[in-house]
PDB file of C-alpha atoms in Angstrom:
ATOM      1  CA  ASP A 235      32.540 -39.731  -2.402  1.00 69.00           C
ATOM      2  CA  GLN A 236      33.574 -36.863  -0.157  1.00 76.00           C
ATOM      3  CA  SER A 237      30.143 -36.725   1.509  1.00 80.00           C
ATOM      4  CA  TYR A 238      30.837 -39.716   3.700  1.00 74.00           C
ATOM      5  CA  GLU A 239      31.574 -38.762   7.246  1.00 76.00           C
ATOM      6  CA  PRO A 240      34.736 -40.222   8.850  1.00 74.00           C
ATOM      7  CA  LEU A 241      34.104 -42.953  11.468  1.00 75.00           C
ATOM      8  CA  GLN A 242      33.696 -41.417  14.876  1.00 83.00           C
ATOM      9  CA  GLN A 243      34.311 -43.106  18.264  1.00 88.00           C
ATOM     10  CA  ASP A 244      30.965 -43.524  19.974  1.00 93.00           C
ATOM     11  CA  LEU A 245      31.418 -45.505  23.224  1.00 94.00           C
ATOM     12  CA  ASP A 246      27.635 -45.435  24.151  1.00 96.00           C
ATOM     13  CA  ARG A 247      26.721 -46.877  20.703  1.00 94.00           C
ATOM     14  CA  ALA A 248      29.482 -49.416  21.069  1.00 95.00           C
ATOM     15  CA  LYS A 249      28.218 -50.502  24.484  1.00 96.00           C
ATOM     16  CA  ALA A 250      24.644 -50.711  23.161  1.00 97.00           C
ATOM     17  CA  LEU A 251      25.744 -52.909  20.260  1.00 95.00           C
ATOM     18  CA  LEU A 252      27.641 -55.136  22.547  1.00 96.00           C
ATOM     19  CA  ALA A 253      24.653 -55.458  24.871  1.00 97.00           C
ATOM     20  CA  GLU A 254      22.435 -56.262  21.847  1.00 97.00           C
ATOM     21  CA  ALA A 255      24.824 -58.985  20.902  1.00 96.00           C
ATOM     22  CA  GLY A 256      24.659 -60.498  24.382  1.00 97.00           C
ATOM     23  CA  TYR A 257      27.940 -58.902  25.801  1.00 97.00           C
ATOM     24  CA  PRO A 258      26.700 -56.056  27.933  1.00 95.00           C
ATOM     25  CA  ASP A 259      30.085 -55.750  29.720  1.00 95.00           C
ATOM     26  CA  GLY A 260      32.333 -56.847  26.855  1.00 95.00           C
ATOM     27  CA  GLY A 261      34.291 -59.619  28.503  1.00 95.00           C
ATOM     28  CA  PHE A 262      35.871 -61.207  25.455  1.00 97.00           C
ATOM     29  CA  THR A 263      39.186 -61.041  23.640  1.00 97.00           C
ATOM     30  CA  VAL A 264      40.034 -60.109  20.026  1.00 96.00           C
ATOM     31  CA  THR A 265      43.372 -60.178  18.336  1.00 96.00           C
ATOM     32  CA  MET A 266      45.301 -57.829  16.125  1.00 94.00           C
ATOM     33  CA  THR A 267      48.487 -58.507  14.326  1.00 93.00           C
ATOM     34  CA  ALA A 268      51.416 -56.132  13.686  1.00 92.00           C
ATOM     35  CA  VAL A 269      54.280 -56.842  11.467  1.00 91.00           C
ATOM     36  CA  GLU A 270      57.648 -57.068  13.170  1.00 93.00           C
ATOM     37  CA  GLY A 271      59.654 -53.952  12.426  1.00 90.00           C
ATOM     38  CA  LEU A 272      56.658 -51.785  11.470  1.00 86.00           C
ATOM     39  CA  GLU A 273      56.389 -49.677  14.565  1.00 87.00           C
ATOM     40  CA  ASP A 274      53.452 -47.641  13.203  1.00 84.00           C
ATOM     41  CA  GLN A 275      51.326 -50.860  13.231  1.00 87.00           C
ATOM     42  CA  ARG A 276      52.245 -51.690  16.750  1.00 91.00           C
ATOM     43  CA  GLN A 277      51.498 -48.184  17.921  1.00 91.00           C
ATOM     44  CA  ALA A 278      48.145 -48.220  16.177  1.00 90.00           C
ATOM     45  CA  ALA A 279      47.369 -51.576  17.915  1.00 93.00           C
ATOM     46  CA  LEU A 280      48.140 -50.034  21.290  1.00 94.00           C
ATOM     47  CA  LEU A 281      45.697 -47.214  20.534  1.00 93.00           C
ATOM     48  CA  TYR A 282      42.971 -49.709  19.587  1.00 93.00           C
ATOM     49  CA  GLN A 283      43.730 -51.760  22.644  1.00 96.00           C
ATOM     50  CA  ALA A 284      43.146 -48.716  24.853  1.00 96.00           C
ATOM     51  CA  ALA A 285      39.953 -47.812  23.030  1.00 94.00           C
ATOM     52  CA  LEU A 286      38.527 -51.299  23.258  1.00 96.00           C
ATOM     53  CA  ALA A 287      39.409 -51.549  26.966  1.00 98.00           C
ATOM     54  CA  GLN A 288      36.939 -48.676  27.454  1.00 97.00           C
ATOM     55  CA  ILE A 289      34.078 -50.902  26.537  1.00 97.00           C
ATOM     56  CA  GLY A 290      35.373 -54.027  28.293  1.00 98.00           C
ATOM     57  CA  VAL A 291      36.987 -55.803  25.242  1.00 98.00           C
ATOM     58  CA  THR A 292      40.517 -57.049  25.521  1.00 98.00           C
ATOM     59  CA  LEU A 293      42.731 -56.617  22.413  1.00 97.00           C
ATOM     60  CA  GLU A 294      45.669 -59.096  22.307  1.00 97.00           C
ATOM     61  CA  VAL A 295      48.408 -57.692  20.071  1.00 96.00           C
ATOM     62  CA  GLN A 296      50.588 -60.174  18.213  1.00 95.00           C
ATOM     63  CA  VAL A 297      53.849 -58.850  16.704  1.00 96.00           C
ATOM     64  CA  LEU A 298      54.781 -61.303  13.919  1.00 95.00           C
ATOM     65  CA  PRO A 299      57.458 -61.700  11.219  1.00 95.00           C
ATOM     66  CA  PHE A 300      55.870 -60.736   7.863  1.00 92.00           C
ATOM     67  CA  SER A 301      55.899 -64.333   6.572  1.00 93.00           C
ATOM     68  CA  VAL A 302      53.958 -65.657   9.604  1.00 94.00           C
ATOM     69  CA  TYR A 303      51.573 -62.620   9.516  1.00 92.00           C
ATOM     70  CA  PHE A 304      50.829 -63.119   5.838  1.00 90.00           C
ATOM     71  CA  GLU A 305      50.318 -66.880   6.100  1.00 92.00           C
ATOM     72  CA  GLN A 306      48.017 -66.537   9.215  1.00 92.00           C
ATOM     73  CA  GLY A 307      46.037 -63.813   7.559  1.00 89.00           C
ATOM     74  CA  GLN A 308      45.190 -65.875   4.510  1.00 87.00           C
ATOM     75  CA  ASP A 309      43.506 -68.615   6.568  1.00 89.00           C
ATOM     76  CA  PRO A 310      40.241 -67.814   8.323  1.00 88.00           C
ATOM     77  CA  ASP A 311      41.170 -70.304  11.045  1.00 92.00           C
ATOM     78  CA  THR A 312      44.378 -68.526  12.075  1.00 92.00           C
ATOM     79  CA  ALA A 313      43.690 -64.937  10.973  1.00 90.00           C
ATOM     80  CA  ALA A 314      43.587 -62.312  13.653  1.00 91.00           C
ATOM     81  CA  THR A 315      40.401 -60.331  14.186  1.00 91.00           C
ATOM     82  CA  PHE A 316      42.176 -57.242  12.835  1.00 88.00           C
ATOM     83  CA  ASN A 317      44.999 -57.353  10.277  1.00 85.00           C
ATOM     84  CA  PRO A 318      46.666 -54.064   9.461  1.00 84.00           C
ATOM     85  CA  GLN A 319      47.733 -53.722   5.786  1.00 80.00           C
ATOM     86  CA  HIS A 320      49.879 -51.207   3.991  1.00 73.00           C
ATOM     87  CA  GLU A 321      47.850 -50.924   0.814  1.00 75.00           C
ATOM     88  CA  ALA A 322      47.121 -48.440  -1.859  1.00 72.00           C
ATOM     89  CA  PRO A 323      45.956 -48.793  -5.462  1.00 74.00           C
ATOM     90  CA  GLU A 324      48.535 -49.803  -8.073  1.00 76.00           C
ATOM     91  CA  THR A 325      46.496 -48.326 -10.816  1.00 80.00           C
ATOM     92  CA  ALA A 326      43.979 -45.488 -11.204  1.00 81.00           C
ATOM     93  CA  ASP A 327      41.068 -48.050 -11.378  1.00 88.00           C
ATOM     94  CA  PRO A 328      39.285 -47.976  -8.002  1.00 90.00           C
ATOM     95  CA  PHE A 329      37.523 -51.257  -8.737  1.00 92.00           C
ATOM     96  CA  GLN A 330      40.902 -53.085  -9.070  1.00 91.00           C
ATOM     97  CA  TRP A 331      41.703 -51.970  -5.552  1.00 88.00           C
ATOM     98  CA  PHE A 332      38.217 -52.769  -4.225  1.00 91.00           C
ATOM     99  CA  ASP A 333      38.550 -56.252  -5.720  1.00 93.00           C
ATOM    100  CA  LYS A 334      41.953 -56.866  -4.170  1.00 90.00           C
ATOM    101  CA  VAL A 335      40.972 -55.659  -0.692  1.00 89.00           C
ATOM    102  CA  PHE A 336      37.176 -56.315  -0.433  1.00 91.00           C
ATOM    103  CA  GLY A 337      36.377 -58.911  -3.197  1.00 92.00           C
ATOM    104  CA  SER A 338      35.586 -62.475  -2.094  1.00 91.00           C
ATOM    105  CA  ASP A 339      38.773 -63.687  -3.879  1.00 89.00           C
ATOM    106  CA  GLY A 340      40.804 -60.567  -3.127  1.00 87.00           C
ATOM    107  CA  LEU A 341      44.365 -61.311  -2.105  1.00 85.00           C
ATOM    108  CA  LEU A 342      44.077 -58.962   0.847  1.00 84.00           C
ATOM    109  CA  ASN A 343      40.421 -59.579   1.919  1.00 85.00           C
ATOM    110  CA  TRP A 344      41.106 -61.138   5.296  1.00 84.00           C
ATOM    111  CA  THR A 345      37.692 -60.070   6.694  1.00 82.00           C
ATOM    112  CA  TYR A 346      36.041 -63.385   5.842  1.00 82.00           C
ATOM    113  CA  GLN A 347      32.664 -61.762   5.658  1.00 81.00           C
ATOM    114  CA  ASP A 348      29.960 -62.456   2.993  1.00 80.00           C
ATOM    115  CA  VAL A 349      30.822 -59.804   0.433  1.00 88.00           C
ATOM    116  CA  SER A 350      28.652 -61.036  -2.448  1.00 93.00           C
ATOM    117  CA  ALA A 351      27.057 -57.561  -2.792  1.00 95.00           C
ATOM    118  CA  MET A 352      30.475 -56.024  -3.159  1.00 95.00           C
ATOM    119  CA  ASP A 353      31.560 -58.643  -5.721  1.00 96.00           C
ATOM    120  CA  ASP A 354      28.495 -57.704  -7.744  1.00 97.00           C
ATOM    121  CA  LEU A 355      29.335 -54.048  -7.672  1.00 97.00           C
ATOM    122  CA  ILE A 356      32.996 -54.762  -8.485  1.00 96.00           C
ATOM    123  CA  ASP A 357      32.027 -56.902 -11.453  1.00 96.00           C
ATOM    124  CA  ARG A 358      29.572 -54.361 -12.801  1.00 97.00           C
ATOM    125  CA  GLY A 359      31.992 -51.441 -12.183  1.00 96.00           C
ATOM    126  CA  GLN A 360      34.894 -53.126 -13.945  1.00 94.00           C
ATOM    127  CA  SER A 361      32.761 -53.762 -17.039  1.00 95.00           C
ATOM    128  CA  GLU A 362      30.699 -50.499 -17.141  1.00 96.00           C
ATOM    129  CA  PRO A 363      31.774 -48.330 -20.157  1.00 96.00           C
ATOM    130  CA  ASP A 364      29.701 -45.250 -19.140  1.00 97.00           C
ATOM    131  CA  GLU A 365      31.678 -42.997 -16.796  1.00 95.00           C
ATOM    132  CA  ALA A 366      28.742 -41.577 -14.900  1.00 97.00           C
ATOM    133  CA  ALA A 367      27.240 -45.014 -14.317  1.00 98.00           C
ATOM    134  CA  ARG A 368      30.704 -46.372 -13.242  1.00 96.00           C
ATOM    135  CA  LEU A 369      31.051 -43.486 -10.779  1.00 95.00           C
ATOM    136  CA  ALA A 370      27.561 -44.276  -9.384  1.00 96.00           C
ATOM    137  CA  LEU A 371      28.668 -47.962  -8.879  1.00 97.00           C
ATOM    138  CA  LEU A 372      31.850 -46.779  -7.162  1.00 95.00           C
ATOM    139  CA  HIS A 373      29.807 -44.653  -4.753  1.00 94.00           C
ATOM    140  CA  GLU A 374      27.564 -47.645  -4.016  1.00 95.00           C
ATOM    141  CA  ALA A 375      30.669 -49.827  -3.332  1.00 95.00           C
ATOM    142  CA  GLN A 376      32.096 -47.090  -1.079  1.00 91.00           C
ATOM    143  CA  GLN A 377      28.821 -46.935   0.784  1.00 91.00           C
ATOM    144  CA  LEU A 378      28.625 -50.653   1.206  1.00 92.00           C
ATOM    145  CA  ALA A 379      32.187 -50.790   2.547  1.00 90.00           C
ATOM    146  CA  THR A 380      31.487 -47.877   4.915  1.00 86.00           C
ATOM    147  CA  ASP A 381      28.173 -49.306   6.146  1.00 86.00           C
ATOM    148  CA  ASN A 382      29.627 -52.680   6.833  1.00 86.00           C
ATOM    149  CA  VAL A 383      32.988 -51.330   8.168  1.00 83.00           C
ATOM    150  CA  TYR A 384      35.000 -53.720   5.926  1.00 84.00           C
ATOM    151  CA  ALA A 385      37.975 -51.645   6.969  1.00 83.00           C
ATOM    152  CA  PHE A 386      38.827 -48.775   9.254  1.00 78.00           C
ATOM    153  CA  PRO A 387      41.396 -46.826   7.267  1.00 75.00           C
ATOM    154  CA  ILE A 388      44.327 -45.061   8.869  1.00 73.00           C
ATOM    155  CA  ALA A 389      47.187 -43.465   7.106  1.00 66.00           C
ATOM    156  CA  ASN A 390      50.804 -42.996   8.138  1.00 61.00           C
ATOM    157  CA  LEU A 391      52.652 -42.890   4.886  1.00 60.00           C
ATOM    158  CA  VAL A 392      56.064 -41.323   5.204  1.00 61.00           C
ATOM    159  CA  ASP A 393      57.708 -41.346   1.870  1.00 62.00           C
ATOM    160  CA  LEU A 394      60.811 -39.176   1.546  1.00 63.00           C
ATOM    161  CA  ASP A 395      62.164 -38.365  -1.842  1.00 68.00           C
ATOM    162  CA  ALA A 396      65.231 -36.121  -1.677  1.00 68.00           C
ATOM    163  CA  VAL A 397      65.813 -33.915  -4.659  1.00 71.00           C
ATOM    164  CA  CYS A 398      68.298 -30.979  -4.873  1.00 76.00           C
ATOM    165  CA  ASP A 399      66.750 -27.577  -5.296  1.00 78.00           C
ATOM    166  CA  ASN A 400      68.491 -27.183  -8.675  1.00 78.00           C
ATOM    167  CA  THR A 401      67.004 -30.410 -10.105  1.00 74.00           C
ATOM    168  CA  ASP A 402      63.902 -30.640 -12.231  1.00 75.00           C
ATOM    169  CA  GLY A 403      62.187 -33.625 -13.939  1.00 74.00           C
ATOM    170  CA  PHE A 404      61.361 -35.731 -10.913  1.00 71.00           C
ATOM    171  CA  VAL A 405      57.685 -36.860 -10.637  1.00 71.00           C
ATOM    172  CA  TYR A 406      56.340 -38.432  -7.506  1.00 68.00           C
ATOM    173  CA  GLN A 407      54.176 -41.485  -8.174  1.00 66.00           C
ATOM    174  CA  PRO A 408      51.675 -41.890  -5.227  1.00 61.00           C
ATOM    175  CA  THR A 409      50.547 -45.356  -6.476  1.00 58.00           C
ATOM    176  CA  ASP A 410      54.004 -46.829  -6.679  1.00 60.00           C
ATOM    177  CA  LEU A 411      54.016 -48.903  -3.493  1.00 57.00           C
ATOM    178  CA  MET A 412      56.253 -51.560  -5.040  1.00 54.00           C
ATOM    179  CA  TYR A 413      59.220 -49.146  -5.331  1.00 55.00           C
ATOM    180  CA  VAL A 414      59.966 -50.308  -8.840  1.00 54.00           C
ATOM    181  CA  PRO A 415      63.136 -48.511 -10.035  1.00 52.00           C
ATOM    182  CA  GLN A 416      62.089 -45.671 -12.283  1.00 57.00           C
ATOM    183  CA  PHE A 417      64.420 -43.396 -14.150  1.00 58.00           C
ATOM    184  CA  TRP A 418      63.443 -39.819 -14.686  1.00 57.00           C
ATOM    185  CA  PRO A 419      64.869 -37.384 -17.188  1.00 59.00           C
ATOM    186  CA  LEU A 420      66.479 -35.280 -14.457  1.00 58.00           C
ATOM    187  CA  TYR A 421      68.341 -32.131 -15.449  1.00 59.00           C
ATOM    188  CA  GLN A 422      70.082 -29.369 -13.627  1.00 63.00           C
ATOM    189  CA  VAL A 423      68.532 -25.932 -13.750  1.00 68.00           C
ATOM    190  CA  ASP A 424      70.238 -22.639 -13.147  1.00 71.00           C
ATOM    191  CA  LYS A 425      69.201 -20.919  -9.932  1.00 64.00           C
TER     192      LYS A 425
END
């Protein structure tokens, strides 16, 4: 739903929420992981660190090998407060992606929040045959994820596909994050 406004930084509101939660001056530490070798994650963590410092919250950045990052993220006792993930849908079904990222049993749901309302929307959306009703359920799921800030999406996808200017037939697949070898019927064109 394109009507949702992007999240905006609001320091006054953040300070008010902290005070309401009993932390008027911040004064606590949260953690964020970054995968070793993924500089964009580390740089994003540094930006978040600077932003949180403005409200008195310390962000400890942990740069970890992927195997350690993944293992820690799957356990609520060892997961960082924030876990960046490079993720996009593998299919054109948005509920498949919502289930993976926001569902209670989702492989990449490392928020450890009660998401039973999201589970209900996912279940209903995956079985709804009517396109309009399915779209309405998707909008409800988007609103729920937005209202509860299950994620704060950022994008930094750099995908270079070099093709000569005299080649046709290549088709970019935006959902192919697994880089499965694909063979295209490429052919040379006269220029």
